[in-house]
Amino acid sequence: MTPQAGTADFQPSAKPILADLFLTALARDPAHVYAIFPDQTATLGEVHAQAEAMAKGMVALGLEQGDHVGILMPNCLDFIVAHTAVQLAGGISILLNARYRSHELDYAVGFSDCRMLITTNRFDDAINYGEILETTFPALSGARGGTRLDLANAPKLERIVSMGPSPAAHAMSEDDLGQAGTDVEEPALTGQRAGLADTDTALMIFTSGTTSQPKACEITHAGVQRSWDIFNDTVGFRPGEKVWTAMPFFHSGGIGLLTGMLTAGGSLASAPQFEPDTVIDMVEGHRIEHVYPGFHILAAPLIDSPRYSAEAWSFVRSMPCIGPRGTLERLQNALPPGAPILSIFGMSEGAGLVTLSGYDDPLDVRMERSGTPLPGIDVRIGDPETGEFLGPFQTGEILFRGGGALRRYYKNPEATAATIRPDGFVRTGDLGNLDEAGRLKFEGRIKDMLKVGGENVAAAEVESYLSTHPAVADVQVVGRPDDRLGEAPVAFVELRAGQSVEPETLIEHCRGKIARYKIPSEIRFVTEWPMSATKIQKYKLKELL
């Protein structure tokens, strides 16, 4: 794995720490609306007042620089305040998946060495985190808020804070936390951050993979900013503009856009749950210029809604989204002129974005390729076996460095060494190629490559072609063991609302268009998908075969 000549001195630009990034935006305009939710908005000044009080409480209770503070809640203003408070206090935000339940939380909270955990009780009717935590840690049932915890499976966890009007008995209220810090002066809070560098870990994001437990990606202060400079620079984000996203704040896409809005002087709109009518109300009511669904399964319900019209969205300027080509082309045709769909290549290990389609790229290019790396990001294609760099249009493993590249996996040196090469390139586990202009094309996961009768078949290629059938809303292709061929492709298909088609019709759609060995041996129709926070879980589809 010898690095290509001339890359040894690769040095991305320096960035402020996240607390300073927030304080700079605050000083610029404290009245700027930073966050938009269906039932409320919040200015930078309002977020700061609430977050500073919490940060001082954390310091009063003994939080030290670099301590870990878990955040467990859906997209809401409480999340933004909690994350900002952790950064002001010099801590590290541990972003816990809001969908985690007892088994996953037992592992994640203990493994990540959280000293404090912040949650919310504002959505108890839908999801009661107090009850979930007591199921996870039964010893909490006898604990009282404000007292130091003693949990066998999370020995470093000292306190739980519940934001909202009705904290569980085991949790401190936000007011109690703020009251604890009334004697902490501003210099003490500033001192919590003294010496922090942009190369230090700012937050951790859990990412699932092929291992039995999720890995925690350490993302630096600089990394999360560089990653989302890609979005701001690509779309030419203007101060005062707004972006809507369904990406969870515990996901790189959500926390990345929150960070990017501080850099760009923008506003972020979101909601605790994805409901198309709510999104349409927000986009039209606030005239949101950038709609960031991220995934076609979130974009399609908006565009397919009977309430949607391109004329009503005439002010929209971009829609970053990945998905099968046929679906993306259909969505693009329904969007207003001047609102390009931009194909994304990204991952948690890259703090979200690695590349994004060029804003002015032609439609065919945007449907096929995810743009060129911006300055400060180096993307190459490597031979999956030897690691040697490959030339234009040669398919291999996508590698990148700079940008938002993770610092390491927390407490997992083996996985870190297997992912970050000695030359600094991150191995993505994804297949792709670069064209002569350096534009990246994603061709599927290395482990998503089927072996059919000795031939390699990229699931993404078959999915992309099947998606061109007008009845298909979504499609996922997996391999089924086959005595004769080794593996046989099977396609799981979700049909568009009101559409009906026979399996043989979809198979016939492929004949003569893609190689015979790539054609699915079976079509299975589904009405819902097994999901992680943002992605379809293909391994669960395989379990159905």
PDB file of C-alpha atoms in Angstrom, residues 192-363:
ATOM      1  CA  GLN A 192     -12.754  24.252  30.319  1.00  0.00           C
ATOM      2  CA  ARG A 193     -11.858  24.662  26.643  1.00  0.00           C
ATOM      3  CA  ALA A 194      -8.306  25.956  27.075  1.00  0.00           C
ATOM      4  CA  GLY A 195      -5.840  24.033  24.961  1.00  0.00           C
ATOM      5  CA  LEU A 196      -8.396  22.192  22.854  1.00  0.00           C
ATOM      6  CA  ALA A 197      -7.331  21.836  19.218  1.00  0.00           C
ATOM      7  CA  ASP A 198      -9.271  21.225  16.027  1.00  0.00           C
ATOM      8  CA  THR A 199      -7.634  17.797  15.833  1.00  0.00           C
ATOM      9  CA  ASP A 200      -9.208  16.738  19.144  1.00  0.00           C
ATOM     10  CA  THR A 201     -12.339  14.608  19.252  1.00  0.00           C
ATOM     11  CA  ALA A 202     -15.523  16.707  19.355  1.00  0.00           C
ATOM     12  CA  LEU A 203     -18.149  13.969  19.095  1.00  0.00           C
ATOM     13  CA  MET A 204     -18.702  10.271  18.555  1.00  0.00           C
ATOM     14  CA  ILE A 205     -21.133   8.644  16.164  1.00  0.00           C
ATOM     15  CA  PHE A 206     -22.027   4.970  16.389  1.00  0.00           C
ATOM     16  CA  THR A 207     -21.951   3.103  13.118  1.00  0.00           C
ATOM     17  CA  SER A 208     -23.200  -0.400  12.483  1.00  0.00           C
ATOM     18  CA  GLY A 209     -21.350  -2.834  10.298  1.00  0.00           C
ATOM     19  CA  THR A 210     -20.598  -6.501  10.065  1.00  0.00           C
ATOM     20  CA  THR A 211     -19.385  -6.714  13.655  1.00  0.00           C
ATOM     21  CA  SER A 212     -21.675  -7.838  16.480  1.00  0.00           C
ATOM     22  CA  GLN A 213     -21.557  -4.412  18.152  1.00  0.00           C
ATOM     23  CA  PRO A 214     -21.531  -0.942  16.601  1.00  0.00           C
ATOM     24  CA  LYS A 215     -18.262   0.971  16.441  1.00  0.00           C
ATOM     25  CA  ALA A 216     -17.909   4.519  17.761  1.00  0.00           C
ATOM     26  CA  CYS A 217     -16.328   6.895  15.220  1.00  0.00           C
ATOM     27  CA  GLU A 218     -14.329   9.685  16.824  1.00  0.00           C
ATOM     28  CA  ILE A 219     -14.952  12.819  14.758  1.00  0.00           C
ATOM     29  CA  THR A 220     -12.749  15.860  15.304  1.00  0.00           C
ATOM     30  CA  HIS A 221     -13.759  19.511  15.548  1.00  0.00           C
ATOM     31  CA  ALA A 222     -12.155  20.159  12.166  1.00  0.00           C
ATOM     32  CA  GLY A 223     -13.495  16.994  10.579  1.00  0.00           C
ATOM     33  CA  VAL A 224     -17.195  17.720  11.002  1.00  0.00           C
ATOM     34  CA  GLN A 225     -16.680  21.275   9.691  1.00  0.00           C
ATOM     35  CA  ARG A 226     -14.634  20.245   6.656  1.00  0.00           C
ATOM     36  CA  SER A 227     -17.135  17.561   5.735  1.00  0.00           C
ATOM     37  CA  TRP A 228     -20.032  20.005   5.650  1.00  0.00           C
ATOM     38  CA  ASP A 229     -18.087  22.739   3.923  1.00  0.00           C
ATOM     39  CA  ILE A 230     -18.636  20.376   0.974  1.00  0.00           C
ATOM     40  CA  PHE A 231     -22.380  21.004   1.072  1.00  0.00           C
ATOM     41  CA  ASN A 232     -22.113  24.741   1.667  1.00  0.00           C
ATOM     42  CA  ASP A 233     -19.543  25.256  -1.080  1.00  0.00           C
ATOM     43  CA  THR A 234     -21.200  22.987  -3.637  1.00  0.00           C
ATOM     44  CA  VAL A 235     -24.644  24.588  -3.465  1.00  0.00           C
ATOM     45  CA  GLY A 236     -23.259  28.094  -2.979  1.00  0.00           C
ATOM     46  CA  PHE A 237     -25.090  28.403   0.338  1.00  0.00           C
ATOM     47  CA  ARG A 238     -25.937  32.032   1.051  1.00  0.00           C
ATOM     48  CA  PRO A 239     -26.122  33.631   4.514  1.00  0.00           C
ATOM     49  CA  GLY A 240     -29.712  33.638   5.674  1.00  0.00           C
ATOM     50  CA  GLU A 241     -30.730  30.600   3.627  1.00  0.00           C
ATOM     51  CA  LYS A 242     -32.345  27.551   5.196  1.00  0.00           C
ATOM     52  CA  VAL A 243     -32.014  23.792   4.834  1.00  0.00           C
ATOM     53  CA  TRP A 244     -34.495  21.104   5.854  1.00  0.00           C
ATOM     54  CA  THR A 245     -33.359  17.607   6.724  1.00  0.00           C
ATOM     55  CA  ALA A 246     -34.801  14.382   8.065  1.00  0.00           C
ATOM     56  CA  MET A 247     -31.310  13.151   8.899  1.00  0.00           C
ATOM     57  CA  PRO A 248     -31.205  12.324  12.631  1.00  0.00           C
ATOM     58  CA  PHE A 249     -29.022  14.645  14.691  1.00  0.00           C
ATOM     59  CA  PHE A 250     -27.279  11.550  16.085  1.00  0.00           C
ATOM     60  CA  HIS A 251     -26.329  10.715  12.481  1.00  0.00           C
ATOM     61  CA  SER A 252     -23.461  12.369  10.650  1.00  0.00           C
ATOM     62  CA  GLY A 253     -25.919  14.031   8.264  1.00  0.00           C
ATOM     63  CA  GLY A 254     -27.888  15.710  11.023  1.00  0.00           C
ATOM     64  CA  ILE A 255     -25.042  16.860  13.264  1.00  0.00           C
ATOM     65  CA  GLY A 256     -23.104  17.842  10.141  1.00  0.00           C
ATOM     66  CA  LEU A 257     -25.788  20.179   8.853  1.00  0.00           C
ATOM     67  CA  LEU A 258     -26.172  21.701  12.333  1.00  0.00           C
ATOM     68  CA  THR A 259     -22.463  22.464  12.237  1.00  0.00           C
ATOM     69  CA  GLY A 260     -22.506  23.665   8.639  1.00  0.00           C
ATOM     70  CA  MET A 261     -25.224  26.202   9.383  1.00  0.00           C
ATOM     71  CA  LEU A 262     -22.955  27.869  11.962  1.00  0.00           C
ATOM     72  CA  THR A 263     -20.273  28.262   9.307  1.00  0.00           C
ATOM     73  CA  ALA A 264     -22.652  29.489   6.604  1.00  0.00           C
ATOM     74  CA  GLY A 265     -24.958  31.702   8.649  1.00  0.00           C
ATOM     75  CA  GLY A 266     -27.918  29.512   7.784  1.00  0.00           C
ATOM     76  CA  SER A 267     -30.898  27.951   9.527  1.00  0.00           C
ATOM     77  CA  LEU A 268     -31.671  24.251   9.971  1.00  0.00           C
ATOM     78  CA  ALA A 269     -35.237  22.948   9.840  1.00  0.00           C
ATOM     79  CA  SER A 270     -36.204  19.503  11.076  1.00  0.00           C
ATOM     80  CA  ALA A 271     -38.756  17.592  13.175  1.00  0.00           C
ATOM     81  CA  PRO A 272     -38.794  14.725  15.689  1.00  0.00           C
ATOM     82  CA  GLN A 273     -40.574  12.495  13.177  1.00  0.00           C
ATOM     83  CA  PHE A 274     -40.715  12.376   9.390  1.00  0.00           C
ATOM     84  CA  GLU A 275     -44.215  13.241   8.209  1.00  0.00           C
ATOM     85  CA  PRO A 276     -44.540  14.440   4.574  1.00  0.00           C
ATOM     86  CA  ASP A 277     -47.340  16.924   5.292  1.00  0.00           C
ATOM     87  CA  THR A 278     -45.308  18.506   8.093  1.00  0.00           C
ATOM     88  CA  VAL A 279     -42.277  18.800   5.829  1.00  0.00           C
ATOM     89  CA  ILE A 280     -44.304  20.409   3.051  1.00  0.00           C
ATOM     90  CA  ASP A 281     -45.753  22.886   5.547  1.00  0.00           C
ATOM     91  CA  MET A 282     -42.257  23.785   6.759  1.00  0.00           C
ATOM     92  CA  VAL A 283     -40.687  24.066   3.298  1.00  0.00           C
ATOM     93  CA  GLU A 284     -43.486  26.275   1.969  1.00  0.00           C
ATOM     94  CA  GLY A 285     -44.127  28.221   5.168  1.00  0.00           C
ATOM     95  CA  HIS A 286     -40.461  29.126   5.724  1.00  0.00           C
ATOM     96  CA  ARG A 287     -39.480  29.128   2.027  1.00  0.00           C
ATOM     97  CA  ILE A 288     -36.657  26.678   2.637  1.00  0.00           C
ATOM     98  CA  GLU A 289     -34.157  26.824  -0.210  1.00  0.00           C
ATOM     99  CA  HIS A 290     -32.383  23.490   0.317  1.00  0.00           C
ATOM    100  CA  VAL A 291     -34.262  20.245   0.894  1.00  0.00           C
ATOM    101  CA  TYR A 292     -31.880  17.549   2.168  1.00  0.00           C
ATOM    102  CA  PRO A 293     -33.651  14.177   2.426  1.00  0.00           C
ATOM    103  CA  GLY A 294     -30.364  12.331   1.893  1.00  0.00           C
ATOM    104  CA  PHE A 295     -32.110   9.148   0.772  1.00  0.00           C
ATOM    105  CA  HIS A 296     -34.696   8.540  -1.928  1.00  0.00           C
ATOM    106  CA  ILE A 297     -36.981   6.756   0.538  1.00  0.00           C
ATOM    107  CA  LEU A 298     -37.394  10.125   2.286  1.00  0.00           C
ATOM    108  CA  ALA A 299     -37.521  12.233  -0.874  1.00  0.00           C
ATOM    109  CA  ALA A 300     -40.140  10.230  -2.747  1.00  0.00           C
ATOM    110  CA  PRO A 301     -42.978  10.656  -0.191  1.00  0.00           C
ATOM    111  CA  LEU A 302     -42.567  14.433  -0.472  1.00  0.00           C
ATOM    112  CA  ILE A 303     -42.601  14.628  -4.262  1.00  0.00           C
ATOM    113  CA  ASP A 304     -45.340  11.987  -4.545  1.00  0.00           C
ATOM    114  CA  SER A 305     -47.610  13.786  -2.077  1.00  0.00           C
ATOM    115  CA  PRO A 306     -50.819  15.164  -3.640  1.00  0.00           C
ATOM    116  CA  ARG A 307     -49.976  18.424  -1.859  1.00  0.00           C
ATOM    117  CA  TYR A 308     -46.655  18.846  -3.685  1.00  0.00           C
ATOM    118  CA  SER A 309     -46.274  21.087  -6.688  1.00  0.00           C
ATOM    119  CA  ALA A 310     -43.151  22.310  -8.426  1.00  0.00           C
ATOM    120  CA  GLU A 311     -44.656  25.775  -8.671  1.00  0.00           C
ATOM    121  CA  ALA A 312     -45.106  25.998  -4.891  1.00  0.00           C
ATOM    122  CA  TRP A 313     -41.460  24.959  -4.467  1.00  0.00           C
ATOM    123  CA  SER A 314     -40.079  27.392  -7.050  1.00  0.00           C
ATOM    124  CA  PHE A 315     -37.658  28.847  -4.477  1.00  0.00           C
ATOM    125  CA  VAL A 316     -35.969  25.483  -3.758  1.00  0.00           C
ATOM    126  CA  ARG A 317     -32.369  25.422  -5.013  1.00  0.00           C
ATOM    127  CA  SER A 318     -31.084  21.910  -4.265  1.00  0.00           C
ATOM    128  CA  MET A 319     -31.995  18.400  -3.126  1.00  0.00           C
ATOM    129  CA  PRO A 320     -29.028  16.209  -2.103  1.00  0.00           C
ATOM    130  CA  CYS A 321     -30.169  12.601  -2.350  1.00  0.00           C
ATOM    131  CA  ILE A 322     -28.953   9.113  -3.193  1.00  0.00           C
ATOM    132  CA  GLY A 323     -30.960   6.284  -4.693  1.00  0.00           C
ATOM    133  CA  PRO A 324     -31.461   4.154  -7.792  1.00  0.00           C
ATOM    134  CA  ARG A 325     -31.024   6.124 -10.983  1.00  0.00           C
ATOM    135  CA  GLY A 326     -34.555   5.595 -12.239  1.00  0.00           C
ATOM    136  CA  THR A 327     -36.010   6.927  -9.000  1.00  0.00           C
ATOM    137  CA  LEU A 328     -33.698   9.932  -8.966  1.00  0.00           C
ATOM    138  CA  GLU A 329     -34.553  10.803 -12.562  1.00  0.00           C
ATOM    139  CA  ARG A 330     -38.267  10.667 -11.741  1.00  0.00           C
ATOM    140  CA  LEU A 331     -37.756  12.925  -8.734  1.00  0.00           C
ATOM    141  CA  GLN A 332     -35.628  15.353 -10.741  1.00  0.00           C
ATOM    142  CA  ASN A 333     -38.315  15.609 -13.423  1.00  0.00           C
ATOM    143  CA  ALA A 334     -40.826  16.613 -10.745  1.00  0.00           C
ATOM    144  CA  LEU A 335     -38.657  19.287  -9.121  1.00  0.00           C
ATOM    145  CA  PRO A 336     -38.750  22.929 -10.218  1.00  0.00           C
ATOM    146  CA  PRO A 337     -36.110  24.222 -12.660  1.00  0.00           C
ATOM    147  CA  GLY A 338     -32.973  25.275 -10.832  1.00  0.00           C
ATOM    148  CA  ALA A 339     -33.314  22.629  -8.112  1.00  0.00           C
ATOM    149  CA  PRO A 340     -30.834  19.900  -9.028  1.00  0.00           C
ATOM    150  CA  ILE A 341     -30.729  16.555  -7.284  1.00  0.00           C
ATOM    151  CA  LEU A 342     -27.145  16.132  -6.096  1.00  0.00           C
ATOM    152  CA  SER A 343     -25.787  12.619  -5.646  1.00  0.00           C
ATOM    153  CA  ILE A 344     -23.985  12.053  -2.348  1.00  0.00           C
ATOM    154  CA  PHE A 345     -21.083   9.877  -1.373  1.00  0.00           C
ATOM    155  CA  GLY A 346     -20.556   9.825   2.355  1.00  0.00           C
ATOM    156  CA  MET A 347     -20.317   7.778   5.522  1.00  0.00           C
ATOM    157  CA  SER A 348     -20.053   8.132   9.293  1.00  0.00           C
ATOM    158  CA  GLU A 349     -16.298   7.603   9.047  1.00  0.00           C
ATOM    159  CA  GLY A 350     -16.166  10.731   6.879  1.00  0.00           C
ATOM    160  CA  ALA A 351     -18.327  12.823   9.251  1.00  0.00           C
ATOM    161  CA  GLY A 352     -21.037  12.665   6.620  1.00  0.00           C
ATOM    162  CA  LEU A 353     -19.979  13.940   3.210  1.00  0.00           C
ATOM    163  CA  VAL A 354     -16.946  12.949   1.167  1.00  0.00           C
ATOM    164  CA  THR A 355     -18.103  14.192  -2.244  1.00  0.00           C
ATOM    165  CA  LEU A 356     -21.262  15.737  -3.697  1.00  0.00           C
ATOM    166  CA  SER A 357     -22.345  16.160  -7.319  1.00  0.00           C
ATOM    167  CA  GLY A 358     -21.345  19.430  -8.910  1.00  0.00           C
ATOM    168  CA  TYR A 359     -24.221  21.915  -8.770  1.00  0.00           C
ATOM    169  CA  ASP A 360     -23.904  22.695 -12.483  1.00  0.00           C
ATOM    170  CA  ASP A 361     -23.105  19.167 -13.656  1.00  0.00           C
ATOM    171  CA  PRO A 362     -25.398  17.872 -16.424  1.00  0.00           C
ATOM    172  CA  LEU A 363     -28.248  15.564 -15.396  1.00  0.00           C
TER     173      LEU A 363
END
